[in-house]
Short mmCIF file of N, CA and C in Angstrom, two decimals:
data_model
loop_
_atom_site.label_atom_id
_atom_site.label_comp_id
_atom_site.label_asym_id
_atom_site.label_seq_id
_atom_site.Cartn_x
_atom_site.Cartn_y
_atom_site.Cartn_z
N GLY A 1 78.18 -128.25 2.50
CA GLY A 1 77.66 -129.50 2.95
C GLY A 1 76.94 -129.38 4.27
N TRP A 2 76.49 -130.49 4.76
CA TRP A 2 75.75 -130.58 6.01
C TRP A 2 76.57 -130.09 7.20
N ASP A 3 77.90 -130.26 7.17
CA ASP A 3 78.75 -129.81 8.27
C ASP A 3 78.70 -128.30 8.45
N ASN A 4 78.33 -127.58 7.42
CA ASN A 4 78.25 -126.12 7.48
C ASN A 4 76.86 -125.63 7.90
N LEU A 5 75.95 -126.56 8.19
CA LEU A 5 74.58 -126.19 8.56
C LEU A 5 74.55 -125.57 9.96
N LEU A 6 73.90 -124.43 10.08
CA LEU A 6 73.67 -123.80 11.38
C LEU A 6 72.25 -124.10 11.86
N ALA A 7 71.27 -123.84 11.00
CA ALA A 7 69.88 -123.96 11.42
C ALA A 7 68.95 -124.06 10.22
N VAL A 8 67.73 -124.50 10.52
CA VAL A 8 66.69 -124.60 9.50
C VAL A 8 65.40 -124.04 10.09
N ILE A 9 64.71 -123.26 9.29
CA ILE A 9 63.33 -122.88 9.61
C ILE A 9 62.49 -123.75 8.68
N PRO A 10 61.88 -124.82 9.21
CA PRO A 10 61.28 -125.82 8.33
C PRO A 10 59.96 -125.44 7.68
N GLY A 11 59.23 -124.50 8.26
CA GLY A 11 57.88 -124.25 7.75
C GLY A 11 57.61 -122.83 7.33
N GLY A 12 58.62 -122.15 6.84
CA GLY A 12 58.44 -120.75 6.48
C GLY A 12 58.75 -119.84 7.64
N SER A 13 58.72 -118.56 7.39
CA SER A 13 59.21 -117.57 8.35
C SER A 13 58.46 -117.54 9.67
N SER A 14 57.28 -118.09 9.72
CA SER A 14 56.49 -118.01 10.95
C SER A 14 56.66 -119.22 11.87
N THR A 15 57.59 -120.10 11.57
CA THR A 15 57.81 -121.25 12.45
C THR A 15 59.16 -121.13 13.15
N PRO A 16 59.27 -121.73 14.35
CA PRO A 16 60.52 -121.62 15.09
C PRO A 16 61.69 -122.29 14.38
N VAL A 17 62.83 -121.65 14.49
CA VAL A 17 64.08 -122.15 13.94
C VAL A 17 64.55 -123.35 14.77
N ILE A 18 65.19 -124.31 14.12
CA ILE A 18 65.80 -125.44 14.83
C ILE A 18 67.27 -125.54 14.42
N PRO A 19 68.14 -125.90 15.37
CA PRO A 19 69.57 -125.99 15.08
C PRO A 19 69.92 -127.31 14.40
N LYS A 20 71.15 -127.40 13.94
CA LYS A 20 71.64 -128.58 13.24
C LYS A 20 71.44 -129.86 14.05
N ASP A 21 71.73 -129.83 15.35
CA ASP A 21 71.62 -131.07 16.14
C ASP A 21 70.19 -131.60 16.16
N VAL A 22 69.21 -130.73 16.13
CA VAL A 22 67.81 -131.19 16.04
C VAL A 22 67.55 -131.72 14.63
N CYS A 23 68.06 -131.03 13.62
CA CYS A 23 67.88 -131.48 12.23
C CYS A 23 68.48 -132.86 12.00
N ASP A 24 69.58 -133.14 12.71
CA ASP A 24 70.23 -134.45 12.57
C ASP A 24 69.31 -135.59 13.00
N GLU A 25 68.40 -135.31 13.92
CA GLU A 25 67.59 -136.36 14.53
C GLU A 25 66.13 -136.37 14.09
N VAL A 26 65.58 -135.22 13.71
CA VAL A 26 64.13 -135.12 13.48
C VAL A 26 63.75 -135.51 12.06
N LEU A 27 62.63 -136.19 11.95
CA LEU A 27 62.04 -136.48 10.65
C LEU A 27 61.27 -135.23 10.22
N MET A 28 61.46 -134.80 9.00
CA MET A 28 60.81 -133.57 8.54
C MET A 28 59.38 -133.85 8.09
N ASP A 29 58.52 -134.18 9.06
CA ASP A 29 57.09 -134.31 8.78
C ASP A 29 56.31 -133.55 9.85
N PHE A 30 55.03 -133.41 9.65
CA PHE A 30 54.22 -132.56 10.53
C PHE A 30 54.34 -132.96 12.00
N ASP A 31 54.12 -134.22 12.32
CA ASP A 31 54.09 -134.66 13.72
C ASP A 31 55.46 -134.56 14.38
N ALA A 32 56.50 -134.98 13.68
CA ALA A 32 57.85 -134.94 14.26
C ALA A 32 58.30 -133.51 14.51
N LEU A 33 57.97 -132.61 13.61
CA LEU A 33 58.38 -131.21 13.80
C LEU A 33 57.61 -130.55 14.94
N VAL A 34 56.35 -130.89 15.11
CA VAL A 34 55.60 -130.36 16.25
C VAL A 34 56.23 -130.86 17.55
N ALA A 35 56.63 -132.13 17.58
CA ALA A 35 57.29 -132.69 18.76
C ALA A 35 58.63 -131.99 19.02
N ALA A 36 59.25 -131.46 17.97
CA ALA A 36 60.52 -130.73 18.10
C ALA A 36 60.30 -129.24 18.35
N GLN A 37 59.08 -128.84 18.67
CA GLN A 37 58.70 -127.46 18.98
C GLN A 37 58.87 -126.51 17.80
N THR A 38 58.55 -127.01 16.62
CA THR A 38 58.50 -126.17 15.42
C THR A 38 57.34 -126.69 14.59
N GLY A 39 57.37 -126.50 13.30
CA GLY A 39 56.28 -126.99 12.47
C GLY A 39 56.64 -126.97 11.00
N LEU A 40 55.88 -127.70 10.22
CA LEU A 40 56.11 -127.72 8.78
C LEU A 40 55.42 -126.55 8.09
N GLY A 41 54.40 -125.98 8.72
CA GLY A 41 53.78 -124.76 8.21
C GLY A 41 53.52 -124.81 6.72
N THR A 42 54.07 -123.85 6.02
CA THR A 42 53.92 -123.77 4.56
C THR A 42 54.95 -124.62 3.84
N ALA A 43 55.85 -125.23 4.59
CA ALA A 43 56.95 -126.05 4.05
C ALA A 43 57.91 -125.22 3.19
N ALA A 44 57.93 -123.93 3.41
CA ALA A 44 58.89 -123.05 2.73
C ALA A 44 60.18 -123.07 3.55
N VAL A 45 60.97 -124.09 3.35
CA VAL A 45 62.16 -124.35 4.15
C VAL A 45 63.20 -123.26 3.95
N ILE A 46 63.71 -122.74 5.05
CA ILE A 46 64.80 -121.75 5.03
C ILE A 46 66.00 -122.41 5.69
N VAL A 47 67.10 -122.51 4.96
CA VAL A 47 68.30 -123.16 5.45
C VAL A 47 69.37 -122.10 5.66
N MET A 48 70.02 -122.14 6.82
CA MET A 48 71.06 -121.16 7.15
C MET A 48 72.37 -121.88 7.45
N ASN A 49 73.44 -121.41 6.81
CA ASN A 49 74.74 -122.00 7.09
C ASN A 49 75.42 -121.24 8.22
N LYS A 50 76.61 -121.68 8.59
CA LYS A 50 77.30 -121.10 9.74
C LYS A 50 77.76 -119.66 9.51
N GLN A 51 77.74 -119.19 8.29
CA GLN A 51 78.08 -117.80 8.02
C GLN A 51 76.88 -116.87 8.26
N THR A 52 75.72 -117.44 8.47
CA THR A 52 74.51 -116.65 8.69
C THR A 52 74.54 -116.01 10.07
N ASP A 53 74.23 -114.75 10.13
CA ASP A 53 74.04 -114.06 11.40
C ASP A 53 72.60 -114.35 11.81
N ILE A 54 72.42 -115.37 12.64
CA ILE A 54 71.07 -115.84 12.96
C ILE A 54 70.27 -114.80 13.72
N VAL A 55 70.92 -114.01 14.55
CA VAL A 55 70.21 -112.96 15.28
C VAL A 55 69.67 -111.93 14.29
N ARG A 56 70.50 -111.53 13.34
CA ARG A 56 70.07 -110.57 12.32
C ARG A 56 68.96 -111.16 11.44
N ALA A 57 69.08 -112.44 11.11
CA ALA A 57 68.07 -113.09 10.26
C ALA A 57 66.70 -113.10 10.95
N ILE A 58 66.67 -113.46 12.22
CA ILE A 58 65.39 -113.47 12.95
C ILE A 58 64.88 -112.04 13.13
N ALA A 59 65.78 -111.11 13.38
CA ALA A 59 65.37 -109.70 13.51
C ALA A 59 64.71 -109.22 12.22
N ARG A 60 65.23 -109.64 11.09
CA ARG A 60 64.64 -109.23 9.80
C ARG A 60 63.23 -109.79 9.64
N LEU A 61 63.03 -111.03 10.10
CA LEU A 61 61.68 -111.60 10.06
C LEU A 61 60.72 -110.80 10.93
N ILE A 62 61.18 -110.40 12.11
CA ILE A 62 60.33 -109.64 13.02
C ILE A 62 60.01 -108.27 12.42
N GLU A 63 60.99 -107.68 11.75
CA GLU A 63 60.74 -106.40 11.07
C GLU A 63 59.63 -106.55 10.03
N PHE A 64 59.68 -107.66 9.29
CA PHE A 64 58.64 -107.95 8.31
C PHE A 64 57.27 -108.05 8.98
N TYR A 65 57.18 -108.80 10.07
CA TYR A 65 55.89 -108.96 10.75
C TYR A 65 55.39 -107.66 11.35
N LYS A 66 56.29 -106.83 11.83
CA LYS A 66 55.89 -105.51 12.34
C LYS A 66 55.24 -104.71 11.21
N HIS A 67 55.87 -104.74 10.05
CA HIS A 67 55.34 -104.01 8.89
C HIS A 67 53.98 -104.55 8.45
N GLU A 68 53.80 -105.85 8.56
CA GLU A 68 52.58 -106.49 8.08
C GLU A 68 51.41 -106.41 9.06
N SER A 69 51.68 -106.09 10.32
CA SER A 69 50.61 -106.03 11.31
C SER A 69 49.60 -104.95 10.93
N CYS A 70 48.33 -105.29 10.97
CA CYS A 70 47.29 -104.31 10.64
C CYS A 70 47.06 -103.34 11.80
N GLY A 71 47.50 -103.72 12.99
CA GLY A 71 47.36 -102.85 14.15
C GLY A 71 46.03 -102.96 14.86
N GLN A 72 45.18 -103.88 14.44
CA GLN A 72 43.84 -103.98 15.03
C GLN A 72 43.88 -104.44 16.48
N CYS A 73 44.71 -105.42 16.79
CA CYS A 73 44.71 -105.92 18.17
C CYS A 73 46.00 -105.51 18.89
N THR A 74 45.85 -105.17 20.14
CA THR A 74 46.95 -104.62 20.93
C THR A 74 48.13 -105.57 21.07
N PRO A 75 47.94 -106.87 21.35
CA PRO A 75 49.11 -107.73 21.50
C PRO A 75 50.01 -107.74 20.26
N CYS A 76 49.39 -107.70 19.11
CA CYS A 76 50.18 -107.69 17.87
C CYS A 76 50.76 -106.31 17.61
N ARG A 77 49.93 -105.31 17.64
CA ARG A 77 50.37 -103.94 17.33
C ARG A 77 51.51 -103.51 18.26
N GLU A 78 51.31 -103.63 19.55
CA GLU A 78 52.32 -103.18 20.51
C GLU A 78 53.40 -104.23 20.72
N GLY A 79 52.98 -105.49 20.81
CA GLY A 79 53.94 -106.56 21.09
C GLY A 79 54.97 -106.73 19.99
N VAL A 80 54.51 -106.77 18.75
CA VAL A 80 55.45 -106.96 17.63
C VAL A 80 56.33 -105.72 17.46
N THR A 81 55.80 -104.55 17.75
CA THR A 81 56.64 -103.34 17.73
C THR A 81 57.76 -103.46 18.75
N TRP A 82 57.43 -103.95 19.94
CA TRP A 82 58.46 -104.13 20.97
C TRP A 82 59.42 -105.26 20.61
N LEU A 83 58.92 -106.35 20.03
CA LEU A 83 59.82 -107.41 19.57
C LEU A 83 60.83 -106.82 18.59
N ASN A 84 60.35 -106.01 17.67
CA ASN A 84 61.21 -105.40 16.66
C ASN A 84 62.27 -104.50 17.31
N LYS A 85 61.85 -103.66 18.25
CA LYS A 85 62.81 -102.77 18.93
C LYS A 85 63.85 -103.57 19.70
N MET A 86 63.40 -104.61 20.40
CA MET A 86 64.33 -105.41 21.19
C MET A 86 65.27 -106.20 20.29
N MET A 87 64.76 -106.77 19.20
CA MET A 87 65.64 -107.51 18.29
C MET A 87 66.68 -106.59 17.68
N ALA A 88 66.33 -105.35 17.41
CA ALA A 88 67.32 -104.39 16.90
C ALA A 88 68.45 -104.21 17.90
N ARG A 89 68.13 -104.22 19.18
CA ARG A 89 69.17 -104.12 20.22
C ARG A 89 70.05 -105.37 20.24
N PHE A 90 69.46 -106.53 20.01
CA PHE A 90 70.26 -107.76 19.95
C PHE A 90 71.18 -107.76 18.73
N VAL A 91 70.70 -107.24 17.62
CA VAL A 91 71.53 -107.18 16.40
C VAL A 91 72.79 -106.37 16.65
N THR A 92 72.63 -105.23 17.31
CA THR A 92 73.79 -104.37 17.56
C THR A 92 74.59 -104.81 18.78
N GLY A 93 74.08 -105.78 19.52
CA GLY A 93 74.75 -106.21 20.75
C GLY A 93 74.52 -105.26 21.89
N ASP A 94 73.58 -104.36 21.72
CA ASP A 94 73.29 -103.31 22.69
C ASP A 94 72.37 -103.76 23.82
N ALA A 95 71.84 -104.96 23.70
CA ALA A 95 70.90 -105.46 24.71
C ALA A 95 71.65 -105.95 25.94
N ARG A 96 70.89 -106.19 26.99
CA ARG A 96 71.43 -106.81 28.20
C ARG A 96 71.04 -108.29 28.19
N VAL A 97 71.79 -109.10 28.90
CA VAL A 97 71.50 -110.54 28.95
C VAL A 97 70.10 -110.79 29.50
N ASP A 98 69.66 -110.02 30.48
CA ASP A 98 68.32 -110.24 31.04
C ASP A 98 67.21 -109.92 30.04
N GLU A 99 67.52 -109.22 28.98
CA GLU A 99 66.53 -108.93 27.95
C GLU A 99 66.20 -110.17 27.12
N ILE A 100 67.05 -111.19 27.18
CA ILE A 100 66.75 -112.43 26.47
C ILE A 100 65.48 -113.05 27.06
N ASP A 101 65.42 -113.12 28.39
CA ASP A 101 64.21 -113.64 29.03
C ASP A 101 63.02 -112.72 28.79
N MET A 102 63.28 -111.41 28.77
CA MET A 102 62.20 -110.45 28.55
C MET A 102 61.58 -110.63 27.17
N ILE A 103 62.42 -110.79 26.14
CA ILE A 103 61.87 -110.92 24.79
C ILE A 103 61.12 -112.24 24.63
N TYR A 104 61.62 -113.28 25.31
CA TYR A 104 60.92 -114.56 25.27
C TYR A 104 59.53 -114.43 25.92
N GLU A 105 59.48 -113.81 27.09
CA GLU A 105 58.21 -113.62 27.79
C GLU A 105 57.26 -112.74 26.97
N LEU A 106 57.78 -111.72 26.33
CA LEU A 106 56.96 -110.88 25.46
C LEU A 106 56.36 -111.71 24.34
N SER A 107 57.17 -112.57 23.73
CA SER A 107 56.66 -113.41 22.64
C SER A 107 55.56 -114.34 23.13
N LYS A 108 55.67 -114.82 24.36
CA LYS A 108 54.63 -115.69 24.93
C LYS A 108 53.33 -114.91 25.19
N GLN A 109 53.45 -113.61 25.48
CA GLN A 109 52.26 -112.79 25.69
C GLN A 109 51.54 -112.48 24.38
N ILE A 110 52.27 -112.50 23.28
CA ILE A 110 51.67 -112.27 21.96
C ILE A 110 51.01 -113.56 21.46
N GLU A 111 51.73 -114.67 21.61
CA GLU A 111 51.27 -115.97 21.11
C GLU A 111 49.88 -116.32 21.67
N GLY A 112 48.96 -116.59 20.76
CA GLY A 112 47.63 -117.02 21.15
C GLY A 112 46.70 -115.91 21.63
N HIS A 113 47.15 -114.67 21.56
CA HIS A 113 46.34 -113.56 22.07
C HIS A 113 45.97 -112.55 21.00
N THR A 114 46.06 -112.95 19.74
CA THR A 114 45.75 -112.03 18.65
C THR A 114 44.56 -112.55 17.85
N ILE A 115 43.96 -111.65 17.10
CA ILE A 115 42.78 -112.00 16.30
C ILE A 115 43.15 -112.99 15.19
N CYS A 116 44.26 -112.75 14.54
CA CYS A 116 44.70 -113.64 13.47
C CYS A 116 46.03 -114.29 13.87
N ALA A 117 46.59 -115.06 12.99
CA ALA A 117 47.81 -115.82 13.29
C ALA A 117 49.09 -115.01 13.09
N LEU A 118 48.99 -113.75 12.68
CA LEU A 118 50.21 -112.97 12.45
C LEU A 118 51.01 -112.81 13.74
N GLY A 119 50.34 -112.62 14.85
CA GLY A 119 51.04 -112.50 16.13
C GLY A 119 51.82 -113.75 16.47
N ASP A 120 51.21 -114.91 16.27
CA ASP A 120 51.92 -116.17 16.49
C ASP A 120 53.13 -116.27 15.56
N GLY A 121 52.92 -115.88 14.31
CA GLY A 121 54.00 -115.93 13.33
C GLY A 121 55.17 -115.04 13.70
N ALA A 122 54.91 -113.96 14.39
CA ALA A 122 55.99 -113.08 14.84
C ALA A 122 56.64 -113.61 16.11
N ALA A 123 55.86 -114.26 16.96
CA ALA A 123 56.37 -114.74 18.25
C ALA A 123 57.24 -115.98 18.10
N TRP A 124 56.86 -116.90 17.25
CA TRP A 124 57.54 -118.19 17.19
C TRP A 124 58.99 -118.12 16.73
N PRO A 125 59.37 -117.29 15.76
CA PRO A 125 60.80 -117.22 15.42
C PRO A 125 61.66 -116.76 16.60
N VAL A 126 61.15 -115.82 17.38
CA VAL A 126 61.89 -115.35 18.57
C VAL A 126 62.02 -116.48 19.58
N GLN A 127 60.94 -117.23 19.77
CA GLN A 127 60.99 -118.34 20.72
C GLN A 127 62.02 -119.39 20.31
N GLY A 128 62.06 -119.71 19.02
CA GLY A 128 63.06 -120.67 18.53
C GLY A 128 64.47 -120.15 18.70
N LEU A 129 64.67 -118.86 18.44
CA LEU A 129 65.99 -118.25 18.60
C LEU A 129 66.46 -118.36 20.04
N VAL A 130 65.61 -117.97 20.98
CA VAL A 130 65.99 -118.02 22.39
C VAL A 130 66.17 -119.46 22.85
N ARG A 131 65.29 -120.35 22.45
CA ARG A 131 65.34 -121.74 22.87
C ARG A 131 66.64 -122.42 22.44
N HIS A 132 67.07 -122.16 21.22
CA HIS A 132 68.20 -122.90 20.67
C HIS A 132 69.49 -122.10 20.52
N PHE A 133 69.41 -120.79 20.50
CA PHE A 133 70.59 -119.99 20.21
C PHE A 133 70.88 -118.94 21.28
N ARG A 134 70.39 -119.17 22.48
CA ARG A 134 70.64 -118.26 23.59
C ARG A 134 72.14 -118.02 23.80
N PRO A 135 72.99 -119.07 23.76
CA PRO A 135 74.43 -118.82 23.94
C PRO A 135 75.01 -117.85 22.91
N ILE A 136 74.52 -117.91 21.68
CA ILE A 136 74.99 -116.98 20.65
C ILE A 136 74.55 -115.56 21.00
N MET A 137 73.33 -115.42 21.49
CA MET A 137 72.83 -114.10 21.88
C MET A 137 73.66 -113.54 23.04
N GLU A 138 73.94 -114.38 24.03
CA GLU A 138 74.72 -113.94 25.19
C GLU A 138 76.14 -113.56 24.78
N GLU A 139 76.75 -114.38 23.91
CA GLU A 139 78.11 -114.09 23.44
C GLU A 139 78.15 -112.77 22.67
N ARG A 140 77.16 -112.53 21.87
CA ARG A 140 77.08 -111.29 21.09
C ARG A 140 77.05 -110.08 22.03
N ILE A 141 76.26 -110.17 23.09
CA ILE A 141 76.17 -109.08 24.07
C ILE A 141 77.51 -108.88 24.77
N ARG A 142 78.14 -109.99 25.20
CA ARG A 142 79.46 -109.90 25.86
C ARG A 142 80.50 -109.27 24.94
N ASN A 143 80.53 -109.73 23.68
CA ASN A 143 81.51 -109.19 22.72
C ASN A 143 81.29 -107.70 22.49
N PHE A 144 80.04 -107.29 22.38
CA PHE A 144 79.74 -105.87 22.18
C PHE A 144 80.24 -105.06 23.38
N ARG A 145 79.98 -105.57 24.58
CA ARG A 145 80.40 -104.85 25.79
C ARG A 145 81.92 -104.76 25.87
N GLN A 146 82.61 -105.85 25.51
CA GLN A 146 84.08 -105.83 25.51
C GLN A 146 84.61 -104.82 24.50
N GLN A 147 84.04 -104.82 23.32
CA GLN A 147 84.49 -103.87 22.29
C GLN A 147 84.22 -102.44 22.71
N ALA A 148 83.07 -102.20 23.31
CA ALA A 148 82.74 -100.85 23.78
C ALA A 148 83.68 -100.42 24.89
N HIS A 149 84.02 -101.37 25.77
CA HIS A 149 84.94 -101.07 26.88
C HIS A 149 86.34 -100.76 26.34
N GLN A 150 86.80 -101.57 25.38
CA GLN A 150 88.13 -101.36 24.79
C GLN A 150 88.18 -100.05 24.02
N ALA A 151 87.12 -99.70 23.35
CA ALA A 151 87.08 -98.45 22.60
C ALA A 151 87.10 -97.24 23.53
N GLY A 152 86.60 -97.43 24.74
CA GLY A 152 86.56 -96.35 25.72
C GLY A 152 87.88 -96.12 26.43
N LYS A 153 88.84 -97.02 26.25
CA LYS A 153 90.15 -96.88 26.92
C LYS A 153 90.99 -95.82 26.28
#
């Protein structure tokens, strides 16, 4: 049911993810979703429940965009490669908390600076993740560090 909802990507893989609390309030139309800092895009709605590893899900989208990049323009070729590498670190919990701001800034450097829209499509899922799920990212890093510390004892 709705109580198990974690997040929705309302417009396909290239639009920013929104959490349940935003879904509770927003009308799922073009204008309302733009106001909520996402979009209806292709309207290929992706729904994630609370069992979804949202960091891993967004990382998988970035991996897809890295694979799809033609490599013609530097912001996409290099930027999406770095997004992919950094997201892999977040998946394993190997990243540092300050890398959350770094990956967000990297995504902003890609957005609007590519020949086609693929760069934007790769940047926006990361932006939505950081905007709405930063606490989950931080907790994942803390938990990884605690586990690594305990394993080292």
